[in-house]
Amino acid sequence: MLRRACLIVALLLVACNIEPRHATGPKVQVAHVFVTPGTVTINPLATQQFGAYGRTNTGDSVPVSVQWSTSAGTITQRALFTADSSENDVTVTASMTEQIASSAASALLTGSAIVHKHALIAIVLTPAAVTLAAGGKQQFTTKGIRNNGDTMQVSVTYAATGGSIATGGLYTAATTAGGFRIIATQAKGLADTSIVTITAPPPPPPPPPPPPPPPGSPGQVTDLAVASVTNTSATLSFTEVNDGIGAPASYDIRYAPGTINWGSASSVTQGTCTIPVAGTTIGARRQCTALGLTQATAYQFQLVAFRGTINVNAVFGPLSNVANGTTTGSLPPPPPPPGSNEPPGFTPVTDRPFDALTELGWGAGAALSLFVDLNGPKSPPSVGQVTYLAGFGGGSAPANTWLDGVNSRGYTQVYVSMWLKLSSNWQGHSSGVNKIGFVWVHGDPVVYFSAQGSGSSPLDPEVRLQNTPAGARNLTPNLANLEFTRGQWHHWEAVLVDNTGDLANGEAHWWIDGVKVGEYRDVQYSSSSQSKFWGDELSWNPIWGGVGDAVGQTQYMWMDHFYVSGR
């Protein structure tokens, strides 16, 4: 029982790496030193914890102090052994550091253990077989297998009987078809082989047959004429032409007030001239009617013959000659209906409620934001917000939003409605110009609305013109003096009527909170060579003044609904 207790104490001291203490009293006579474990098998470069104890000549096991050494690898004095990279066996030795053996012993006692290494017995090349086209590539990899079944990384030399293989195992197939081998060889001579099959490239396809000769272009109409007109229509006549492949052509008929430009002119969408006009008989005299025109307006008409389907596969011929015609009647001023000042018969184009930063096709600058205003006049609580930070310099807008392409509707009259509010601390630019929104025509920002006034002075609602044949012009209120009050919502409405030809007979009407403050009927927005259709772009683009000056403290402009209609 005593011997078993001593053995357990000794093993615990070794396992915990605690240096054993010598017992007091008579010296214990040690006859043998033992190393535990006595034999062990591990991988190269692996670690193993050893221990040592002594045994007396009476058979008792006792703790001993030892010095550790090894024939290869390393071992600490706490008996932690680290193997070297070889597969050779190693002897680990524990030597007593003081003689407490029997008096007959003349040398220090030692004990030893044998460390066996798991050996590499095979290598495996992956994939074992592969089929590639000529010039194809394949990555090969190799692993080693030890005698205990473990796998390990190995360094190998690759070779190929056909094609080429890089040091890292990337194989490139040769251009010759056939069977080839990839060989991986390890330094001990272990090797493995993979089979590579290179397929022959398919024969080239036969050359395509020569293309058929291209069909001809549709013919050109050269006798387009205006046969008759009414207040709102024009009847056209022309001789039908060939579509280029022997059938009657179809026609796209366009019109424009003033001078026609084919690219910006509108296709007829009302009446028997509505696109597409189908052909009937080559060489026959044909008539059709364009409806929806404005009375007392000079128009030009032009057409093009085509085959196929518009916007899909249409093939067009040359443009026809230009035909002229003027509708009968006179152009009445737009009467304001009760409640709203939108003229009757106008078709809605857009109504941006500012429920989202981008909506209904409107683009928006990154600095545009939304603001919750429970007192929003049109559709609370969400309204658009533009912020002018303190220090903002004149000559630009901190944010904007816009809608392009309304001119495609072909409207020469347009109604604009905006609910606007300036912050109560609004600082007018030193130039007096505080721009709000723009309406474009013939590709230019021609009309803009401005709350005119500098500093804290009163703000007057004006319509201002630029990029017109007559140059810049300021349309000041000429019917009522109405201040655009800071800190309050105001409803700004405007009706713009483009002029005809080169005449200064265009119109501008505008209202603030339902009160008409300005009316002009002598405006030339565009020349006869320019488009008369409003809405190349509509924008809330609140440019603060001209150059110079700076905002003293952060101020705001808000908008609730940007509504536009036209005729």
Coordinates of C-alpha atoms in Angstrom, one line a residue:
M1 CA 0.0 0.0 0.0
L2 CA 2.9 2.4 0.9
R3 CA 4.7 1.7 -2.4
R4 CA 1.5 2.4 -4.4
A5 CA 1.0 5.8 -2.6
C6 CA 4.7 6.7 -3.3
L7 CA 4.3 5.9 -7.0
I8 CA 1.1 8.0 -7.3
V9 CA 2.9 11.0 -5.7
A10 CA 5.9 10.6 -8.0
L11 CA 3.7 10.5 -11.1
L12 CA 1.7 13.5 -10.0
L13 CA 4.9 15.5 -9.5
V14 CA 6.1 14.6 -13.0
A15 CA 2.7 15.4 -14.6
C16 CA 2.5 18.8 -13.0
N17 CA 6.2 19.6 -13.8
I18 CA 6.8 20.2 -10.1
E19 CA 10.4 19.7 -9.0
P20 CA 10.4 16.8 -6.4
R21 CA 11.6 17.5 -2.9
H22 CA 13.9 15.1 -1.1
A23 CA 12.6 13.4 1.9
T24 CA 14.2 14.2 5.2
G25 CA 16.0 11.6 7.2
P26 CA 18.2 8.8 5.8
K27 CA 19.1 9.0 2.2
V28 CA 16.9 6.9 -0.1
Q29 CA 19.0 4.4 -2.1
V30 CA 17.9 4.6 -5.9
A31 CA 18.8 1.6 -7.9
H32 CA 17.1 2.5 -11.3
V33 CA 15.7 5.5 -13.2
F34 CA 12.7 5.0 -15.4
V35 CA 11.3 7.4 -18.2
T36 CA 7.6 7.4 -18.9
P37 CA 6.3 6.7 -21.4
G38 CA 9.1 4.3 -22.3
T39 CA 8.1 4.0 -26.0
V40 CA 6.0 6.4 -28.0
T41 CA 5.2 6.9 -31.7
I42 CA 4.5 10.5 -32.9
N43 CA 4.6 12.6 -36.1
P44 CA 7.7 14.5 -37.1
L45 CA 7.8 18.0 -35.5
A46 CA 5.1 16.9 -33.0
T47 CA 5.5 17.3 -29.2
Q48 CA 5.4 14.8 -26.3
Q49 CA 5.5 15.2 -22.5
F50 CA 7.8 12.8 -20.7
G51 CA 8.4 12.1 -17.0
A52 CA 10.9 10.3 -14.8
Y53 CA 11.0 8.5 -11.4
G54 CA 13.4 6.3 -9.4
R55 CA 13.1 2.8 -8.0
T56 CA 14.9 1.6 -4.9
N57 CA 16.5 -1.7 -4.5
T58 CA 13.6 -2.7 -2.4
G59 CA 11.2 -2.0 -5.3
D60 CA 9.7 1.3 -4.1
S61 CA 9.1 4.1 -6.6
V62 CA 10.4 7.5 -5.5
P63 CA 10.7 11.0 -7.1
V64 CA 14.2 11.9 -8.5
S65 CA 15.8 15.1 -9.9
V66 CA 17.0 14.6 -13.5
Q67 CA 18.7 16.4 -16.4
W68 CA 17.0 15.8 -19.8
S69 CA 18.7 15.2 -23.1
T70 CA 17.8 13.8 -26.6
S71 CA 19.6 12.3 -29.5
A72 CA 17.6 14.5 -32.0
G73 CA 15.0 17.2 -31.7
T74 CA 14.8 19.2 -28.5
I75 CA 13.6 18.7 -24.9
T76 CA 13.0 21.2 -22.2
Q77 CA 14.1 20.6 -18.6
R78 CA 10.4 20.3 -17.9
A79 CA 10.5 17.2 -20.1
L80 CA 8.5 18.6 -23.1
F81 CA 10.0 17.0 -26.2
T82 CA 9.7 18.5 -29.8
A83 CA 10.6 16.1 -32.6
D84 CA 12.7 17.0 -35.6
S85 CA 11.5 16.8 -39.2
S86 CA 13.1 13.4 -39.9
E87 CA 11.5 10.1 -39.7
N88 CA 14.4 8.6 -37.6
D89 CA 14.0 7.1 -34.1
V90 CA 15.1 9.3 -31.2
T91 CA 16.4 8.4 -27.7
V92 CA 15.3 10.6 -24.8
T93 CA 17.5 10.3 -21.7
A94 CA 16.9 11.4 -18.1
S95 CA 20.1 11.6 -16.0
M96 CA 20.0 12.0 -12.2
T97 CA 21.5 15.3 -11.1
E98 CA 22.9 14.0 -7.8
Q99 CA 24.0 10.7 -6.6
I100 CA 21.6 9.2 -4.1
A101 CA 22.1 5.7 -5.3
S102 CA 23.6 2.8 -3.4
S103 CA 27.2 3.2 -2.2
A104 CA 28.3 0.6 -4.8
A105 CA 27.2 2.9 -7.7
S106 CA 30.1 4.8 -9.2
A107 CA 28.2 6.8 -11.8
L108 CA 24.9 8.8 -12.1
L109 CA 21.9 6.7 -12.9
T110 CA 20.1 7.3 -16.2
G111 CA 16.8 6.2 -17.8
S112 CA 15.7 6.4 -21.4
A113 CA 12.7 6.2 -23.8
I114 CA 12.5 5.5 -27.5
V115 CA 10.5 7.9 -29.8
H116 CA 9.4 6.3 -33.1
K117 CA 8.2 8.5 -36.0
H118 CA 5.2 8.0 -38.2
A119 CA 6.6 7.5 -41.6
L120 CA 5.4 8.8 -45.1
I121 CA 4.5 5.7 -47.0
A122 CA 2.6 7.1 -50.1
I123 CA 1.6 10.2 -52.0
V124 CA -1.7 10.7 -53.9
L125 CA -2.0 12.9 -57.0
T126 CA -5.4 14.5 -57.6
P127 CA -7.3 14.4 -59.9
A128 CA -6.4 10.8 -61.0
A129 CA -7.7 11.3 -64.5
V130 CA -8.9 14.3 -66.5
T131 CA -10.0 15.1 -70.1
L132 CA -9.0 18.4 -71.6
A133 CA -9.4 20.2 -74.9
A134 CA -6.2 21.3 -76.6
G135 CA -4.6 24.2 -74.7
G136 CA -6.9 23.6 -71.7
K137 CA -5.7 24.0 -68.1
Q138 CA -6.0 21.8 -65.0
Q139 CA -4.7 22.4 -61.4
F140 CA -3.2 19.2 -59.9
T141 CA -2.5 18.8 -56.1
T142 CA -0.6 16.2 -54.1
K143 CA -0.9 15.0 -50.5
G144 CA 1.2 12.5 -48.5
I145 CA -0.1 9.5 -46.4
R146 CA 1.6 8.3 -43.3
N147 CA 1.7 4.8 -41.9
N148 CA -1.0 5.7 -39.4
G149 CA -3.4 6.9 -42.1
D150 CA -2.9 10.6 -41.5
T151 CA -2.5 12.9 -44.5
M152 CA 0.1 15.7 -44.8
Q153 CA 1.4 18.3 -47.2
V154 CA 4.3 17.2 -49.2
S155 CA 6.7 18.9 -51.6
V156 CA 6.9 17.2 -55.0
T157 CA 8.4 17.6 -58.4
Y158 CA 5.9 17.5 -61.3
A159 CA 6.6 16.2 -64.8
A160 CA 4.3 15.7 -67.8
T161 CA 4.7 13.4 -70.8
G162 CA 2.8 15.9 -73.0
G163 CA 2.0 19.6 -72.5
S164 CA 3.6 21.5 -69.6
I165 CA 3.1 21.7 -65.9
A166 CA 4.3 24.5 -63.6
T167 CA 6.0 24.1 -60.3
G168 CA 2.8 24.6 -58.4
G169 CA 0.9 21.9 -60.4
L170 CA -0.9 24.0 -63.0
Y171 CA -1.0 21.9 -66.2
T172 CA -1.5 23.3 -69.7
A173 CA -2.5 20.7 -72.3
A174 CA -0.6 20.4 -75.6
T175 CA -2.2 21.0 -79.0
T176 CA -1.8 17.3 -80.0
A177 CA -4.6 14.9 -79.1
G178 CA -3.8 11.7 -77.2
G179 CA -3.2 10.2 -73.8
F180 CA -0.5 11.6 -71.5
R181 CA 0.6 11.3 -67.9
I182 CA 1.3 13.7 -65.0
I183 CA 3.9 12.3 -62.5
A184 CA 4.5 13.7 -59.0
T185 CA 7.7 12.6 -57.3
Q186 CA 8.6 13.1 -53.6
A187 CA 12.2 13.4 -52.3
K188 CA 12.1 9.8 -50.8
G189 CA 11.2 8.5 -54.2
L190 CA 7.5 8.1 -53.6
A191 CA 5.5 8.9 -56.7
D192 CA 2.0 8.9 -58.2
T193 CA 0.6 9.3 -61.7
S194 CA -2.5 10.9 -63.2
I195 CA -3.9 10.2 -66.7
V196 CA -4.6 13.2 -69.1
T197 CA -6.6 12.7 -72.2
I198 CA -6.4 15.6 -74.7
T199 CA -9.3 15.7 -77.2
A200 CA -8.9 16.9 -80.8
P201 CA -10.5 20.2 -81.6
P202 CA -13.7 20.0 -83.8
P203 CA -13.3 20.8 -87.4
P204 CA -14.1 24.4 -88.3
P205 CA -17.6 25.1 -89.5
P206 CA -18.2 25.6 -93.1
P207 CA -18.2 29.2 -94.3
P208 CA -21.7 30.8 -94.2
P209 CA -23.4 31.4 -97.5
P210 CA -23.1 34.8 -99.0
P211 CA -25.8 37.2 -97.6
P212 CA -28.7 38.1 -99.9
P213 CA -28.6 41.5 -101.5
P214 CA -30.0 44.1 -99.1
P215 CA -33.5 45.3 -99.9
G216 CA -34.0 48.8 -101.2
S217 CA -35.0 51.8 -99.1
P218 CA -38.6 53.1 -99.1
G219 CA -39.4 55.8 -101.5
Q220 CA -39.5 59.5 -101.0
V221 CA -42.8 61.5 -101.0
T222 CA -42.1 64.8 -102.9
D223 CA -45.7 66.2 -103.3
L224 CA -47.0 66.5 -99.7
A225 CA -49.5 69.3 -99.6
V226 CA -52.1 70.8 -97.2
A227 CA -55.4 70.3 -99.0
S228 CA -57.7 72.1 -96.5
V229 CA -57.8 73.4 -92.9
T230 CA -60.3 74.1 -90.1
N231 CA -59.9 75.8 -86.7
T232 CA -58.4 72.6 -85.3
S233 CA -57.4 70.3 -88.2
A234 CA -55.5 70.1 -91.5
T235 CA -56.1 67.6 -94.3
L236 CA -53.0 66.5 -96.1
S237 CA -52.5 64.9 -99.5
F238 CA -49.6 63.0 -101.1
T239 CA -48.8 60.2 -103.6
E240 CA -48.1 56.8 -102.0
V241 CA -44.6 55.2 -102.6
N242 CA -42.9 51.8 -102.6
D243 CA -41.7 50.4 -99.2
G244 CA -38.4 49.2 -100.9
I245 CA -39.5 45.5 -101.2
G246 CA -42.4 45.9 -103.5
A247 CA -45.3 46.7 -101.1
P248 CA -47.0 50.0 -100.3
A249 CA -45.1 51.9 -97.6
S250 CA -46.4 53.1 -94.2
Y251 CA -46.0 56.7 -93.1
D252 CA -45.0 58.7 -90.0
I253 CA -46.5 62.2 -90.3
R254 CA -45.2 65.0 -88.1
Y255 CA -46.1 68.6 -87.5
A256 CA -44.9 71.7 -85.7
P257 CA -46.1 75.3 -85.2
G258 CA -43.8 77.7 -87.0
T259 CA -40.8 76.0 -88.6
I260 CA -40.6 72.2 -88.4
N261 CA -37.6 70.4 -87.1
W262 CA -38.0 66.7 -87.7
G263 CA -36.2 65.5 -84.6
S264 CA -38.3 67.6 -82.2
A265 CA -41.6 67.7 -84.1
S266 CA -44.5 65.6 -82.8
S267 CA -46.1 62.7 -84.7
V268 CA -49.8 63.1 -85.4
T269 CA -51.8 61.3 -82.7
Q270 CA -55.3 62.4 -83.6
G271 CA -57.3 61.9 -86.8
T272 CA -56.6 59.7 -89.8
C273 CA -53.0 60.9 -90.1
T274 CA -52.2 59.2 -86.7
I275 CA -49.0 57.2 -86.7
P276 CA -48.7 54.7 -88.4
V277 CA -50.5 55.6 -91.6
A278 CA -50.8 52.3 -93.5
G279 CA -50.2 52.3 -97.2
T280 CA -52.9 51.1 -99.7
T281 CA -51.7 51.3 -103.3
I282 CA -48.3 52.4 -104.7
G283 CA -48.8 55.5 -106.9
A284 CA -52.3 56.3 -105.5
R285 CA -53.2 59.8 -104.3
R286 CA -53.8 59.6 -100.6
Q287 CA -55.5 62.0 -98.1
C288 CA -55.6 62.0 -94.3
T289 CA -56.5 64.5 -91.6
A290 CA -54.5 65.7 -88.5
L291 CA -56.7 66.8 -85.6
G292 CA -56.0 68.5 -82.3
L293 CA -54.4 71.6 -83.8
T294 CA -54.6 75.1 -82.3
Q295 CA -56.7 77.7 -84.1
A296 CA -55.1 80.7 -85.9
T297 CA -51.7 79.0 -85.9
A298 CA -49.2 78.5 -88.8
Y299 CA -48.1 74.8 -89.0
Q300 CA -45.5 72.9 -91.1
F301 CA -46.0 69.2 -92.0
Q302 CA -43.6 66.6 -93.1
L303 CA -43.6 62.8 -93.5
V304 CA -41.3 59.8 -94.0
A305 CA -42.2 56.5 -95.6
F306 CA -41.1 53.3 -93.8
R307 CA -41.6 49.5 -93.7
G308 CA -41.7 47.3 -90.6
T309 CA -42.8 48.4 -87.1
I310 CA -42.0 51.8 -85.5
N311 CA -39.5 51.4 -82.6
V312 CA -38.9 47.7 -83.5
N313 CA -37.5 47.1 -86.9
A314 CA -38.6 50.0 -89.1
V315 CA -36.6 50.9 -92.2
F316 CA -37.1 54.6 -93.2
G317 CA -36.8 56.3 -96.6
P318 CA -35.8 60.0 -97.1
L319 CA -37.9 62.8 -95.6
S320 CA -40.6 64.3 -97.8
N321 CA -40.9 68.0 -98.8
V322 CA -42.4 70.4 -96.2
A323 CA -46.1 71.5 -96.5
N324 CA -47.4 74.7 -94.9
G325 CA -50.9 75.5 -93.6
T326 CA -52.5 77.9 -91.1
T327 CA -55.6 76.9 -89.1
T328 CA -58.6 79.3 -89.1
G329 CA -60.1 81.2 -86.2
S330 CA -58.4 83.4 -83.6
L331 CA -56.5 82.4 -80.4
P332 CA -58.6 83.3 -77.3
P333 CA -56.9 84.2 -74.0
P334 CA -57.0 81.3 -71.5
P335 CA -60.0 82.1 -69.1
P336 CA -59.4 81.0 -65.5
P337 CA -62.0 78.6 -64.1
P338 CA -63.5 79.1 -60.7
G339 CA -61.2 78.0 -57.8
S340 CA -58.1 77.1 -59.7
N341 CA -56.6 79.2 -62.5
E342 CA -55.8 76.1 -64.6
P343 CA -57.5 76.8 -68.0
P344 CA -60.2 74.3 -69.2
G345 CA -59.2 71.6 -71.6
F346 CA -55.6 71.3 -70.2
T347 CA -54.2 67.8 -69.9
P348 CA -52.3 67.0 -66.6
V349 CA -48.6 66.3 -67.2
T350 CA -47.2 65.8 -63.7
D351 CA -48.1 66.3 -60.0
R352 CA -45.0 65.8 -57.7
P353 CA -46.4 65.6 -54.1
F354 CA -42.9 65.2 -52.5
D355 CA -43.9 62.0 -50.7
A356 CA -40.5 60.6 -51.8
L357 CA -37.2 62.1 -52.9
T358 CA -37.6 60.6 -56.4
E359 CA -41.0 59.9 -57.8
L360 CA -43.1 60.0 -61.0
G361 CA -39.9 60.2 -63.2
W362 CA -38.5 63.2 -61.4
G363 CA -34.7 63.3 -60.8
A364 CA -33.3 64.8 -57.6
G365 CA -30.0 66.2 -56.4
A366 CA -28.3 64.5 -53.4
A367 CA -29.0 67.5 -51.1
L368 CA -32.7 67.5 -51.7
S369 CA -34.6 66.4 -48.5
L370 CA -38.1 65.8 -47.2
F371 CA -39.6 67.7 -44.3
V372 CA -42.6 66.9 -42.1
D373 CA -45.0 69.9 -42.0
L374 CA -48.4 69.1 -40.5
N375 CA -49.6 72.5 -41.9
G376 CA -48.6 71.7 -45.5
P377 CA -51.2 73.4 -47.6
K378 CA -51.8 70.7 -50.3
S379 CA -51.0 67.2 -48.9
P380 CA -49.3 67.2 -45.5
P381 CA -47.2 66.1 -43.8
S382 CA -44.4 65.5 -46.3
V383 CA -43.0 68.5 -48.3
G384 CA -39.8 69.1 -50.2
Q385 CA -37.0 71.0 -48.5
V386 CA -33.9 72.9 -49.8
T387 CA -31.5 74.0 -47.1
Y388 CA -29.2 77.0 -47.5
L389 CA -26.5 76.6 -44.9
A390 CA -24.9 79.6 -43.3
G391 CA -22.0 80.8 -45.5
F392 CA -23.7 79.4 -48.7
G393 CA -22.5 81.6 -51.7
G394 CA -24.6 83.1 -54.4
G395 CA -24.9 81.9 -57.9
S396 CA -26.1 78.3 -57.4
A397 CA -28.8 76.1 -55.8
P398 CA -27.9 73.8 -52.9
A399 CA -30.4 71.2 -54.2
N400 CA -32.8 70.7 -57.1
T401 CA -35.3 68.3 -58.7
W402 CA -36.3 68.1 -62.3
L403 CA -38.5 66.3 -64.9
D404 CA -37.3 66.1 -68.6
G405 CA -39.1 65.3 -71.8
V406 CA -42.5 67.0 -71.4
N407 CA -41.9 68.8 -74.7
S408 CA -42.7 65.4 -76.4
R409 CA -46.4 66.1 -75.6
G410 CA -46.3 69.0 -78.1
Y411 CA -47.9 71.5 -75.8
T412 CA -47.6 75.2 -76.8
Q413 CA -49.6 76.3 -73.7
V414 CA -48.6 75.2 -70.2
Y415 CA -50.0 75.7 -66.7
V416 CA -47.7 75.6 -63.6
S417 CA -48.8 75.3 -60.0
M418 CA -46.5 75.4 -57.0
W419 CA -47.1 75.7 -53.2
L420 CA -44.0 77.6 -51.8
K421 CA -42.8 78.7 -48.4
L422 CA -39.6 80.7 -47.5
S423 CA -38.3 80.5 -43.9
S424 CA -39.1 83.5 -41.7
N425 CA -35.4 84.4 -41.6
W426 CA -35.1 84.4 -45.4
Q427 CA -32.2 86.6 -46.6
G428 CA -32.7 87.9 -50.1
H429 CA -29.6 88.0 -52.3
S430 CA -27.9 91.3 -52.7
S431 CA -28.8 91.3 -56.4
G432 CA -32.5 90.9 -55.4
V433 CA -32.8 87.7 -57.4
N434 CA -34.2 84.7 -55.5
K435 CA -35.0 82.1 -58.2
I436 CA -37.5 79.3 -57.6
G437 CA -38.4 77.2 -60.6
F438 CA -37.7 77.0 -64.4
V439 CA -39.7 76.1 -67.5
W440 CA -37.6 75.2 -70.6
V441 CA -38.5 75.6 -74.3
H442 CA -36.4 75.0 -77.5
G443 CA -33.7 73.3 -75.3
D444 CA -33.1 76.4 -73.1
P445 CA -34.2 77.5 -69.6
V446 CA -36.4 80.4 -70.9
V447 CA -38.8 81.2 -68.0
Y448 CA -38.0 81.3 -64.3
F449 CA -40.0 82.5 -61.3
S450 CA -38.4 84.7 -58.7
A451 CA -39.2 86.2 -55.3
Q452 CA -37.5 89.5 -56.0
G453 CA -36.0 91.4 -53.0
S454 CA -32.7 91.7 -51.1
G455 CA -31.9 91.2 -47.4
S456 CA -35.1 91.5 -45.3
S457 CA -36.9 93.8 -47.8
P458 CA -40.3 92.8 -49.2
L459 CA -40.3 90.1 -51.9
D460 CA -42.2 90.6 -55.2
P461 CA -43.3 87.6 -57.3
E462 CA -41.9 88.1 -60.8
V463 CA -41.8 86.1 -64.0
R464 CA -38.4 86.5 -65.7
L465 CA -37.2 85.6 -69.2
Q466 CA -33.8 84.6 -70.6
N467 CA -32.5 82.9 -73.8
T468 CA -35.2 84.5 -75.9
P469 CA -34.7 86.0 -79.4
A470 CA -35.2 89.5 -77.8
G471 CA -32.8 88.7 -74.9
A472 CA -33.5 88.8 -71.1
R473 CA -36.7 90.5 -69.9
N474 CA -38.2 91.0 -66.5
L475 CA -42.0 90.7 -66.3
T476 CA -42.9 92.6 -63.1
P477 CA -46.4 92.5 -61.5
N478 CA -48.6 94.9 -63.5
L479 CA -52.1 94.0 -62.1
A480 CA -51.6 93.8 -58.3
N481 CA -48.8 94.5 -55.7
L482 CA -48.7 91.4 -53.6
E483 CA -45.8 90.7 -51.3
F484 CA -44.4 87.1 -51.1
T485 CA -44.4 86.9 -47.3
R486 CA -41.7 85.1 -45.4
G487 CA -42.7 82.2 -43.1
Q488 CA -46.1 81.7 -44.9
W489 CA -47.2 79.2 -47.6
H490 CA -48.1 80.8 -50.9
H491 CA -49.7 79.3 -54.0
W492 CA -48.0 80.4 -57.2
E493 CA -49.8 79.7 -60.5
A494 CA -48.7 80.6 -64.1
V495 CA -50.0 80.1 -67.6
L496 CA -47.5 80.4 -70.4
V497 CA -48.5 80.6 -74.1
D498 CA -45.7 80.3 -76.7
N499 CA -45.7 82.8 -79.6
T500 CA -46.3 81.9 -83.2
G501 CA -43.6 82.1 -85.8
D502 CA -41.4 85.2 -85.1
L503 CA -44.3 87.2 -83.7
A504 CA -44.2 88.7 -80.2
N505 CA -47.7 87.4 -79.4
G506 CA -46.8 85.0 -76.6
E507 CA -48.5 85.3 -73.2
A508 CA -47.6 85.1 -69.5
H509 CA -50.2 85.1 -66.7
W510 CA -49.5 84.5 -63.1
W511 CA -51.3 84.4 -59.7
I512 CA -50.3 84.4 -56.1
D513 CA -52.9 82.9 -53.7
G514 CA -55.5 83.1 -56.4
V515 CA -54.9 86.9 -57.0
K516 CA -53.7 87.6 -60.6
V517 CA -50.7 89.9 -60.2
G518 CA -49.3 89.9 -63.8
E519 CA -50.4 89.6 -67.4
Y520 CA -48.4 90.1 -70.6
R521 CA -49.4 89.3 -74.2
D522 CA -46.4 90.7 -76.1
V523 CA -43.8 88.0 -75.4
Q524 CA -41.6 86.3 -77.9
Y525 CA -40.3 83.1 -76.3
S526 CA -38.9 81.6 -79.5
S527 CA -38.2 82.2 -83.1
S528 CA -39.8 80.5 -86.1
S529 CA -36.8 78.2 -86.4
Q530 CA -37.1 77.0 -82.8
S531 CA -39.4 74.4 -81.1
K532 CA -42.5 75.9 -79.6
F533 CA -43.2 73.0 -77.2
W534 CA -42.9 73.6 -73.5
G535 CA -41.2 71.3 -71.1
D536 CA -37.7 70.2 -72.4
E537 CA -37.2 70.4 -68.6
L538 CA -39.4 71.5 -65.6
S539 CA -37.4 72.1 -62.4
W540 CA -37.4 73.4 -58.9
N541 CA -33.9 74.8 -59.1
P542 CA -33.8 77.6 -56.4
I543 CA -30.6 79.4 -57.4
W544 CA -29.8 82.1 -54.8
G545 CA -29.0 85.3 -56.6
G546 CA -26.1 86.0 -58.9
V547 CA -22.4 85.9 -57.9
G548 CA -21.2 87.2 -54.6
D549 CA -22.9 87.6 -51.2
A550 CA -23.3 84.8 -48.7
V551 CA -26.1 83.4 -46.5
G552 CA -25.8 84.8 -42.9
Q553 CA -27.7 82.0 -41.1
T554 CA -29.2 78.8 -42.3
Q555 CA -32.4 79.3 -44.2
Y556 CA -34.9 77.1 -46.1
M557 CA -37.3 76.9 -49.0
W558 CA -40.1 74.4 -49.0
M559 CA -42.5 73.1 -51.8
D560 CA -45.7 71.1 -51.6
H561 CA -46.8 69.8 -55.0
F562 CA -45.3 70.8 -58.4
Y563 CA -48.2 70.4 -60.8
V564 CA -48.0 71.0 -64.6
S565 CA -50.6 70.6 -67.3
G566 CA -50.7 71.6 -71.0
R567 CA -52.5 71.9 -74.3

